[in-house]
PDB file of C-alpha atoms in Angstrom:
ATOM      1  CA  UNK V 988      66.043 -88.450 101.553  1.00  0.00           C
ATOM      2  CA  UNK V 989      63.620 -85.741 102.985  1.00  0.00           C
ATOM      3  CA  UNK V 990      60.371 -86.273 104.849  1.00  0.00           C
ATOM      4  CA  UNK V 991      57.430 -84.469 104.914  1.00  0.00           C
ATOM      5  CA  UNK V 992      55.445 -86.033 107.772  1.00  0.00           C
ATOM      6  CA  UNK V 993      52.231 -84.414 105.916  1.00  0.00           C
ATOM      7  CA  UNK V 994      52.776 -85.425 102.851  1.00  0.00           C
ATOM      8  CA  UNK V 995      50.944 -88.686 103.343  1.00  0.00           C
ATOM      9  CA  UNK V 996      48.546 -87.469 106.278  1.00  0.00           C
ATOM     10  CA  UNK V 997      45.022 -87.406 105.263  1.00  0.00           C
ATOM     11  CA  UNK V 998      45.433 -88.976 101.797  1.00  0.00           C
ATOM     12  CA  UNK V 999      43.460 -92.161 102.637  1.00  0.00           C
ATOM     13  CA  UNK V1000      46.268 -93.714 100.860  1.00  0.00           C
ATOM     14  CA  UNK V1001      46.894 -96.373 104.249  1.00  0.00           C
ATOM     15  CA  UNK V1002      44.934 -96.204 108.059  1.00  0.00           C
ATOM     16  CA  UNK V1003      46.918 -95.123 111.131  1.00  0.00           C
ATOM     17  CA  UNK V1004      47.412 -98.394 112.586  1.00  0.00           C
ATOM     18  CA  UNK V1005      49.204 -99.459 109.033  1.00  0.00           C
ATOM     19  CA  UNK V1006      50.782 -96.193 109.060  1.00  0.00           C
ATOM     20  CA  UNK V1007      52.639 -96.817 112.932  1.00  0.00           C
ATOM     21  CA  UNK V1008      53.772-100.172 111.523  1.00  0.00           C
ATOM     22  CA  UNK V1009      55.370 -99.032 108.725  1.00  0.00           C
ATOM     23  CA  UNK V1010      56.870 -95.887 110.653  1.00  0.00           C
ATOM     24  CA  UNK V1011      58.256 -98.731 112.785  1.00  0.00           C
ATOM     25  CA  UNK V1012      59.449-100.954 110.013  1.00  0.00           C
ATOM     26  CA  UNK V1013      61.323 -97.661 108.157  1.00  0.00           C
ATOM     27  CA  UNK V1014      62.895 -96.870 111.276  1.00  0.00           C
ATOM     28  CA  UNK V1015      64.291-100.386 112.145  1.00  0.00           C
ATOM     29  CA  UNK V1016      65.641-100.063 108.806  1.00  0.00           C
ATOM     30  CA  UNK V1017      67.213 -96.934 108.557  1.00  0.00           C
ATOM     31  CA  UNK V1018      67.061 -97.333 104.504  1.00  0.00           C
ATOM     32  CA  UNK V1019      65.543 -93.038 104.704  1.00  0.00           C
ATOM     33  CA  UNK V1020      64.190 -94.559 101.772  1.00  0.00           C
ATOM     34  CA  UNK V1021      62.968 -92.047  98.641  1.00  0.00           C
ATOM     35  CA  UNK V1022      61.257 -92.915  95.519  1.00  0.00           C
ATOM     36  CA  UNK V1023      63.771 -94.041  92.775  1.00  0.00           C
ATOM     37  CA  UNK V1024      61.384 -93.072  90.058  1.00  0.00           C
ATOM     38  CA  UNK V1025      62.459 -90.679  87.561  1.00  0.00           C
ATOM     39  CA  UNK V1026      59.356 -91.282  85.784  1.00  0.00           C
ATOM     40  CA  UNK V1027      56.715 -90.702  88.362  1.00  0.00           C
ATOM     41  CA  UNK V1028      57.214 -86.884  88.887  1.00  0.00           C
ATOM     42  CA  UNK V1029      56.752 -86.606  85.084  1.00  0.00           C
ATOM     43  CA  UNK V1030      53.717 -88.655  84.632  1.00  0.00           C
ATOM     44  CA  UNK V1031      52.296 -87.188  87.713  1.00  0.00           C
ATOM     45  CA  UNK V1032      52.516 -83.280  86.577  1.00  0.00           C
ATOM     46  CA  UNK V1033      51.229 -84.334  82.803  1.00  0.00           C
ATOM     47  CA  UNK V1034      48.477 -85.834  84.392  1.00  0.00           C
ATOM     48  CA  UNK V1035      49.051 -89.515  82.732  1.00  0.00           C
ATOM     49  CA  UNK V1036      46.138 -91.763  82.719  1.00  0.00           C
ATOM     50  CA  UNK V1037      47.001 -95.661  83.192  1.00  0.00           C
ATOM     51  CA  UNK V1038      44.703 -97.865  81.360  1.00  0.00           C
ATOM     52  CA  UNK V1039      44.087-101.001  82.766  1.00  0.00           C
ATOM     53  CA  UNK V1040      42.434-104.049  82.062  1.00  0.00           C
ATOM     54  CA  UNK V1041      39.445-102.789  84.373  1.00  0.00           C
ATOM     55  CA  UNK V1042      39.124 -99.479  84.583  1.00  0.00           C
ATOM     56  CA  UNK V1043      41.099 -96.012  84.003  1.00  0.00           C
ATOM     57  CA  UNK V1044      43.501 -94.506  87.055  1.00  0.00           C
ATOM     58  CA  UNK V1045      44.800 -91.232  86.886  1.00  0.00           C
ATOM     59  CA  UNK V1046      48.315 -90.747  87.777  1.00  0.00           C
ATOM     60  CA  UNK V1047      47.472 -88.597  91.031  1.00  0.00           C
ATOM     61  CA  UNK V1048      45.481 -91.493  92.134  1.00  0.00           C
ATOM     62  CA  UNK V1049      48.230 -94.476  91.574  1.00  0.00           C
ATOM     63  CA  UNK V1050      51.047 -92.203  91.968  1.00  0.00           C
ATOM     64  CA  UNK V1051      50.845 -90.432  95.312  1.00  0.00           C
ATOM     65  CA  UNK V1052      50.718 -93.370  97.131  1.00  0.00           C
ATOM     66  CA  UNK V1053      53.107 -94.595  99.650  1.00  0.00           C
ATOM     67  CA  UNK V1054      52.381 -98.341  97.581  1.00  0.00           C
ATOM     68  CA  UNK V1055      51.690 -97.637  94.205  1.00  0.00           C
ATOM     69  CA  UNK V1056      51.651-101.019  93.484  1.00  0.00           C
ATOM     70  CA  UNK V1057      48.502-101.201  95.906  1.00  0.00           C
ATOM     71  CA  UNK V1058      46.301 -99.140  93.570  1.00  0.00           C
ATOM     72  CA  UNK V1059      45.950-101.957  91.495  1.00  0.00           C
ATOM     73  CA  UNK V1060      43.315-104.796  91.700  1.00  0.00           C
ATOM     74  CA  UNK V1061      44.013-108.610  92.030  1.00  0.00           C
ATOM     75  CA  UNK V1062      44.344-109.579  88.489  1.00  0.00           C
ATOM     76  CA  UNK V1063      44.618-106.088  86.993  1.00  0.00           C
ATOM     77  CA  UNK V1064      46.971-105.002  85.162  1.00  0.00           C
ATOM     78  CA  UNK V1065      48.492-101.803  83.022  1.00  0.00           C
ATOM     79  CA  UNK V1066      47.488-102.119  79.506  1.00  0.00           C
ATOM     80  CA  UNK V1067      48.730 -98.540  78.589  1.00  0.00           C
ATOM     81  CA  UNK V1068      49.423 -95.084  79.487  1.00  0.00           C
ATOM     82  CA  UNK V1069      47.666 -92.031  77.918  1.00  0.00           C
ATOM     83  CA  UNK V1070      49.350 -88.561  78.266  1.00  0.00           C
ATOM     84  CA  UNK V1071      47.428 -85.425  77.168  1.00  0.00           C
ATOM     85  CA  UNK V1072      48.317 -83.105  74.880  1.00  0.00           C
ATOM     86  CA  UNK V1073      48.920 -79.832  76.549  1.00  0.00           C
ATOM     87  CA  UNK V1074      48.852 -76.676  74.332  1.00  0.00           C
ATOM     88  CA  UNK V1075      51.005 -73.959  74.771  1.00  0.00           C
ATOM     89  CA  UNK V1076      52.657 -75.247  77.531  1.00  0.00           C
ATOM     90  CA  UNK V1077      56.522 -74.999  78.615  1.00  0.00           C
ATOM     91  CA  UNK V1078      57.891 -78.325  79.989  1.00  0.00           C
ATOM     92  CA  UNK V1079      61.154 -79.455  81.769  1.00  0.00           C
ATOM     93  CA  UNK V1080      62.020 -82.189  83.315  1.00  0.00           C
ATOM     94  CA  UNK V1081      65.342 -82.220  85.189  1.00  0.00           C
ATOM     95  CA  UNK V1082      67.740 -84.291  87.693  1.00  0.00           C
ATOM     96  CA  UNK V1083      70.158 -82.308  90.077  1.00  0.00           C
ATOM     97  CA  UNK V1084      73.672 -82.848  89.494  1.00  0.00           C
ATOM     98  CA  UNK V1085      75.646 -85.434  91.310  1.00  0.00           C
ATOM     99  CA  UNK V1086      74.412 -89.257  92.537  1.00  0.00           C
ATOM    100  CA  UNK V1087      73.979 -91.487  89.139  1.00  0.00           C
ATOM    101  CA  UNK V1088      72.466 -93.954  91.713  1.00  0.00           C
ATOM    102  CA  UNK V1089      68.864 -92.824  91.701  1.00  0.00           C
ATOM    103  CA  UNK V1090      68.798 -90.454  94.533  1.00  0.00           C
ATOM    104  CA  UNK V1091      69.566 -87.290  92.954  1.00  0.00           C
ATOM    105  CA  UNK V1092      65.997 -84.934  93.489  1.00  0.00           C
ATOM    106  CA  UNK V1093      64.247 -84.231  90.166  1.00  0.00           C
ATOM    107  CA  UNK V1094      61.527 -81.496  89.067  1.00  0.00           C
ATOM    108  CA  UNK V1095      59.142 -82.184  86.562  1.00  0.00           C
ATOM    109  CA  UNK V1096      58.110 -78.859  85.764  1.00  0.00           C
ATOM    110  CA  UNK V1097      55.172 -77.258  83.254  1.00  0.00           C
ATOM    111  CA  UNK V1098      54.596 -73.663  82.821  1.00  0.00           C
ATOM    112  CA  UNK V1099      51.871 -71.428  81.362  1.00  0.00           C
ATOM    113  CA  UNK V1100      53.499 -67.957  80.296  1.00  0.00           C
ATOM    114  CA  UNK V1101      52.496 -64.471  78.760  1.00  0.00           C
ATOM    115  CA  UNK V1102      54.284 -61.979  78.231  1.00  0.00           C
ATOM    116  CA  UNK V1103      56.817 -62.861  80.411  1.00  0.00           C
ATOM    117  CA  UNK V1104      54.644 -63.228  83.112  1.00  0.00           C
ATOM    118  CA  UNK V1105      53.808 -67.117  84.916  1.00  0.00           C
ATOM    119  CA  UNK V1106      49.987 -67.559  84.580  1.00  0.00           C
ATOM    120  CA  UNK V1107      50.380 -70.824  86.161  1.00  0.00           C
ATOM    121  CA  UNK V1108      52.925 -73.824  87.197  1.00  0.00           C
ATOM    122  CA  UNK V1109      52.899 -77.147  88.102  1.00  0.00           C
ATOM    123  CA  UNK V1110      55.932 -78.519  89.801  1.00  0.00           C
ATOM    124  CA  UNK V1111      56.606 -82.017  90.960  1.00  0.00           C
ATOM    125  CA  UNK V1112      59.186 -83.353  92.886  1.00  0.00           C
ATOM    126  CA  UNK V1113      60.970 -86.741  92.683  1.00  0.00           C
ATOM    127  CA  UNK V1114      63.444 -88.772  94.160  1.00  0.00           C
ATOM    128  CA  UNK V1115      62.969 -86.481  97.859  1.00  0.00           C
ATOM    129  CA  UNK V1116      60.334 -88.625  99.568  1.00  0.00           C
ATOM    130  CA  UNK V1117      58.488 -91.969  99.065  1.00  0.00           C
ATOM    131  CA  UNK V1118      55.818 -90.643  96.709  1.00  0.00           C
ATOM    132  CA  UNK V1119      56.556 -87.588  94.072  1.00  0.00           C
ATOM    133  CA  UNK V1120      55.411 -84.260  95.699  1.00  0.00           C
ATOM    134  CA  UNK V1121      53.552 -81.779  94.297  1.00  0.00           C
ATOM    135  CA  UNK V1122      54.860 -78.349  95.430  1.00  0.00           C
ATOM    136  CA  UNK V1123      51.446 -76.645  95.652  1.00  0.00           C
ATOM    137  CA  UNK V1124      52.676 -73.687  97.728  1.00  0.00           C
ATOM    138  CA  UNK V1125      55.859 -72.334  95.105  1.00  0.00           C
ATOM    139  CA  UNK V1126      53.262 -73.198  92.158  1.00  0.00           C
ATOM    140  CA  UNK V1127      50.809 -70.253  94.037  1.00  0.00           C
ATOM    141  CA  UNK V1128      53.811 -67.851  94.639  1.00  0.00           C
ATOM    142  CA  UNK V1129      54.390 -68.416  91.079  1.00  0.00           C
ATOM    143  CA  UNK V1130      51.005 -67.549  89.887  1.00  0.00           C
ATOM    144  CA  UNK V1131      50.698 -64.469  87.833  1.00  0.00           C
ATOM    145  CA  UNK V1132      54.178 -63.764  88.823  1.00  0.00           C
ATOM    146  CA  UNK V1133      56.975 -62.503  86.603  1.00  0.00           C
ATOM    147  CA  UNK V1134      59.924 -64.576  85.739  1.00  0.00           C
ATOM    148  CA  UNK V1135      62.656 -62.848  87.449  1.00  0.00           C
ATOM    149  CA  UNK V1136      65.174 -63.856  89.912  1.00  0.00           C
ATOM    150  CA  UNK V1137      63.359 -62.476  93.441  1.00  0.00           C
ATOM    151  CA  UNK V1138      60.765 -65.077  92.236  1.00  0.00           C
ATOM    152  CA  UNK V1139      62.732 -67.928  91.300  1.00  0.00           C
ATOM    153  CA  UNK V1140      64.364 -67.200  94.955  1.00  0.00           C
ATOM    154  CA  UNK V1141      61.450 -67.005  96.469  1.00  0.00           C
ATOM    155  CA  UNK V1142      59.562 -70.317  95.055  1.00  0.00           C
ATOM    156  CA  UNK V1143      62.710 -72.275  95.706  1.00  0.00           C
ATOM    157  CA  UNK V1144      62.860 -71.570  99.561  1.00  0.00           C
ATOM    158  CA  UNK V1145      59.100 -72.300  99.759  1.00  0.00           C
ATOM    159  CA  UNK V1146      60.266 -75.416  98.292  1.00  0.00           C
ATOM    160  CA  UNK V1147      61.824 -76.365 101.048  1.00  0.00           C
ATOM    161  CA  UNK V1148      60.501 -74.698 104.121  1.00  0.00           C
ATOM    162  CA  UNK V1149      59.225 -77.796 105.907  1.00  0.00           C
ATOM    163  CA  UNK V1150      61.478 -79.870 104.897  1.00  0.00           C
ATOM    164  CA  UNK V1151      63.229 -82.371 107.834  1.00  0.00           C
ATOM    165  CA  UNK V1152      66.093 -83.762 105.644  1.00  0.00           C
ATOM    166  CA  UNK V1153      68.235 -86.676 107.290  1.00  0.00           C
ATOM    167  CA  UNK V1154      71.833 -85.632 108.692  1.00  0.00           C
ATOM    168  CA  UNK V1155      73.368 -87.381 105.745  1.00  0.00           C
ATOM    169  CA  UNK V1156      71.399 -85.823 102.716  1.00  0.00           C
ATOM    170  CA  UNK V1157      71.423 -81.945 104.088  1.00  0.00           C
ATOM    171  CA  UNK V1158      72.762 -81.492 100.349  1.00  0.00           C
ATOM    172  CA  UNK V1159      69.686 -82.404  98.749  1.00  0.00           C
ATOM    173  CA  UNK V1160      68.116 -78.909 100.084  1.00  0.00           C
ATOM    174  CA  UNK V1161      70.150 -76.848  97.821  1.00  0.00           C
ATOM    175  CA  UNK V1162      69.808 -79.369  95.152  1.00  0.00           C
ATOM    176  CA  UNK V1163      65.986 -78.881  95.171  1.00  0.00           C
ATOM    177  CA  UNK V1164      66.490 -74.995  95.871  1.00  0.00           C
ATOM    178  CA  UNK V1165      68.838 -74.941  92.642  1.00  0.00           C
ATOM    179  CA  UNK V1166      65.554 -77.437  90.334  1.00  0.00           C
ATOM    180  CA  UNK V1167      63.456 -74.512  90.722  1.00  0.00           C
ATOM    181  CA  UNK V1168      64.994 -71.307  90.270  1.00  0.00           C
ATOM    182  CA  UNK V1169      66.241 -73.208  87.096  1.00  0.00           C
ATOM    183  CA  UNK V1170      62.878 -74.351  86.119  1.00  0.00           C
ATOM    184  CA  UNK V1171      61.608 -70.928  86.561  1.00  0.00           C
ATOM    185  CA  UNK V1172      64.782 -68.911  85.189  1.00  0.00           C
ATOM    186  CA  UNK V1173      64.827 -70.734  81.988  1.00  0.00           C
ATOM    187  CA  UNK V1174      61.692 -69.129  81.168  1.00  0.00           C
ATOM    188  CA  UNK V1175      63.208 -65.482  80.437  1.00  0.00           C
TER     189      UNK V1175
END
């Protein structure tokens, strides 16, 4: 899969010391381990709410942890999920070409356009890291941008810019690269 080594780092989601054991743990493994969910990225950009028998958790709050299943409360459970309506919006979900075994990346992907122009995006990532990732910096070069090519390029290398993939999954780069210069060439 690909790492991020910030994409956890200051999310309170677990402390340092918990953080080194587990660091130590995944590396005695060796499993380079990335979420399997095809869901997650999806509920995460529609901004799901999970009902459960307590109390209401919004997806960004159960979802973009490194334990999901942590979020919830001894004895709680998921009654239901709510997903809101979003007006006017463009929406895409879609899995890269190639492994049928889960680790293929995936974009979740929901636009705001006018007049051929992006007003905003919101672009999640799956199946890349342990959590689904939210790519904050190509949704900003995307802002108020128009949907051309040079953009699509450009968002699609800021993608990837940090990136540290493992030796075996270098493919996965252009994989995510080709998710979002489709998600934002399918616009036009």
């Amino acid at each position: 899969g690909i790492a991020r080594p910030s994409a956890l780092c200051g999310s309170g989601a677990i402390e340092l010391p918990q953080a080194a054991h587990e660091a130590e743990r995944c590396l005695n493994c060796g499993c380079y381990a990335a979420s399997p969910s095809l869901l997650s990225p999806a509920l995460l950009a529609l901004d799901a709410a999970f009902l459960t028998n307590e109390r209401t958790l919004w997806a960004a709050e159960l979802l973009e942890r490194a334990q999901p299943q942590n979020g919830l409360r001894r004895g709680e459970r998921l009654e239901a999920i709510e997903i809101p309506m979003l007006e006017g919006a463009i929406m895409h979900f879609d899995r890269a070409a190639g492994a049928a075994d889960g680790s293929a990346a995936c974009l979740a992907s929901i636009f705001g356009v006018l007049d051929g122009r992006i007003l905003r995006s919101k672009l999640v990532l799956g199946g890349s890291a342990p959590i689904p990732l939210r790519l904050s910096e190509a949704e900003a070069c995307l802002a108020f941008s128009d949907i051309n090519a040079e953009n699509a390029e450009r968002s699609a290398e800021l993608t990837v810019k940090t990136a540290v993939p493992a030796s075996e999954s270098r493919e996965k780069i252009e994989q995510i690269k080709a998710l979002v210069r489709r998600a934002v060439l399918r616009l036009s």
